């Protein structure tokens, strides 16, 4: 089956970093996706930090028992050259991969009144597979439950489930998308059980079976199913028990990547675990998962705390670059940003967060000043700042990520109806939105006057709606926008030149936005116009920073200051000055 890539979809994954094979650094620019920002990234970053903190404590216990002969723990080395803060890791910020160890094991997640209990169970897939399901690659089939069997899951009772080819079961709707099989997708989609969620292809080999067992059980077995493009088998089984318990049993597994666990969907918070090391465990009733991969983990929260050990708490944004070739999100993204704190009303956060105003800065070591974190990845991929990456220059990518602090997640209300049609996934303008070619996606769209529309060539710019949401201009200066409904185009597509489609035009004014979101508060009269940013270069343990990396970040500092001012009509300012404690 042809593989589509929805590059702006729910990429808000566990922030994994892939180290390529020796000699493959030349491919580091070839991320298959674009921007990994999304509404769930910040929560996942914190869940990852908690997981790594527990891991570090487990490793420290043997040393503590060994007594005073153990040398004191090292600490990351922090220095500064120009406007660049250099952090040389001591082995605590960059953590080893979490390769799959599920083969031959079993686990049970038992539903209690107010929590879940994770326990270990015997591994190996039981016999008697049951009825074969007709599933192809990226496929889904609805399975009605047998009479008398119902399944309680996160407060709802179900009488049917969707078995999906990619090693998971969903409720209310199937999931046959070919987007990244990542943690963000498991959290933002429908309620889901991840038996071994990865890119499987039963059209090549193996089968998927369903069996109802007396006593109130439903078993689904993936028997010898290879990953897409492979031939080696993956065999595992998930059992749904009538009282809402879930059991996982694993046989032979070839895929090194995958997710196991449960999720209520809808953007729920998540707790990440190492099932084999942390079971038995008592857990809150929320998404629970283990993510397997051959990727190293970078603890952004710990890195931020290291920064604040050496610098005053007076920057709004942290921007992280790597001095070594690593791919973000397994190569699915060039960069990503997550919001740490929002103190602005009327810019769309109430639709994507439990609270419109929130402050999670303490989790990163700030006392309320830090607002956002941009992970820009390997610095060498920005070698030529004028080079296009997708539809933005490399310099534009940096502005795009900082812009996520305010953009683009708004809804609007018109004719008594609320709509999110202008944007996609709470962070980017939709492909079918006429944004005057905003840096935050969308297109310059020509209305041909006959029900058809054509995207035109684009230039990098923030449009007037962007500038309003950023607090640069008052609402009276915002131009109307429109988006095209029923076009058949995916909202998450990257902007393209000269794409034609038909549909229904929906005009949207700033009044329509204010009617739903309320007026921006603080207004442009009172909103800060200067954003202070700390540029951080992370270096591997035992290595020295490469001078070209420092020079490149310094070039980004110089050019982005000028470009941010130009893009905001001289109103906004970047400040990169830093003075250590």
Short mmCIF file of N, CA, C and O in Angstrom, two decimals, residues 49 150 166 173 197 201 209 294 311 342 370 387 411 424 452 474 479 529 532:
data_model
loop_
_atom_site.label_atom_id
_atom_site.label_comp_id
_atom_site.label_asym_id
_atom_site.label_seq_id
_atom_site.Cartn_x
_atom_site.Cartn_y
_atom_site.Cartn_z
N UNK A 49 10.37 12.97 31.87
CA UNK A 49 11.27 13.40 32.94
C UNK A 49 11.03 12.57 34.20
O UNK A 49 11.99 12.12 34.86
N UNK A 150 -19.66 -7.16 27.87
CA UNK A 150 -19.48 -5.71 27.81
C UNK A 150 -18.14 -5.38 28.45
O UNK A 150 -17.65 -6.12 29.32
N UNK A 166 -2.41 -2.12 13.13
CA UNK A 166 -1.15 -1.68 13.73
C UNK A 166 -1.04 -2.02 15.21
O UNK A 166 -0.51 -1.23 16.01
N UNK A 173 -14.43 4.55 17.34
CA UNK A 173 -14.02 4.70 15.94
C UNK A 173 -12.73 3.94 15.69
O UNK A 173 -11.94 3.72 16.61
N UNK A 197 1.70 -1.28 19.69
CA UNK A 197 1.35 -0.29 18.67
C UNK A 197 2.59 0.07 17.86
O UNK A 197 3.50 0.73 18.35
N UNK A 201 2.01 -4.82 9.11
CA UNK A 201 1.41 -5.02 7.80
C UNK A 201 0.95 -6.47 7.63
O UNK A 201 1.68 -7.32 7.10
N UNK A 209 -6.49 -12.40 14.76
CA UNK A 209 -7.63 -13.21 15.16
C UNK A 209 -8.36 -12.58 16.33
O UNK A 209 -7.74 -11.87 17.15
N UNK A 294 14.91 2.33 19.66
CA UNK A 294 16.37 2.28 19.62
C UNK A 294 16.94 3.68 19.75
O UNK A 294 18.06 3.94 19.33
N UNK A 311 22.11 30.42 35.70
CA UNK A 311 21.64 31.67 35.12
C UNK A 311 20.38 32.16 35.85
O UNK A 311 19.60 31.34 36.37
N UNK A 342 1.20 29.88 30.08
CA UNK A 342 0.40 30.83 29.31
C UNK A 342 -0.32 31.77 30.27
O UNK A 342 -1.07 31.34 31.14
N UNK A 370 9.69 31.53 32.71
CA UNK A 370 9.79 30.73 31.50
C UNK A 370 8.40 30.44 30.92
O UNK A 370 7.49 30.00 31.63
N UNK A 387 18.33 28.40 3.11
CA UNK A 387 17.85 27.18 2.45
C UNK A 387 16.43 26.86 2.88
O UNK A 387 16.06 27.02 4.06
N UNK A 411 -10.27 29.20 17.85
CA UNK A 411 -11.58 28.84 17.32
C UNK A 411 -12.36 30.13 17.07
O UNK A 411 -11.94 31.21 17.51
N UNK A 424 -5.35 23.48 12.49
CA UNK A 424 -5.28 22.03 12.55
C UNK A 424 -4.37 21.61 13.69
O UNK A 424 -3.26 22.09 13.81
N UNK A 452 -14.06 27.23 -7.05
CA UNK A 452 -12.74 26.60 -7.02
C UNK A 452 -11.71 27.57 -6.44
O UNK A 452 -11.91 28.79 -6.46
N UNK A 474 -3.66 45.90 17.53
CA UNK A 474 -5.02 45.80 18.07
C UNK A 474 -5.93 45.05 17.10
O UNK A 474 -5.60 44.90 15.91
N UNK A 479 -7.04 41.74 9.37
CA UNK A 479 -7.77 41.49 8.13
C UNK A 479 -8.57 40.19 8.23
O UNK A 479 -8.21 39.28 8.98
N UNK A 529 6.55 43.40 24.33
CA UNK A 529 7.00 43.35 22.94
C UNK A 529 8.39 42.72 22.79
O UNK A 529 8.84 42.46 21.68
N UNK A 532 12.77 37.43 25.61
CA UNK A 532 14.14 37.07 25.95
C UNK A 532 14.32 35.57 25.77
O UNK A 532 13.51 34.77 26.24
#
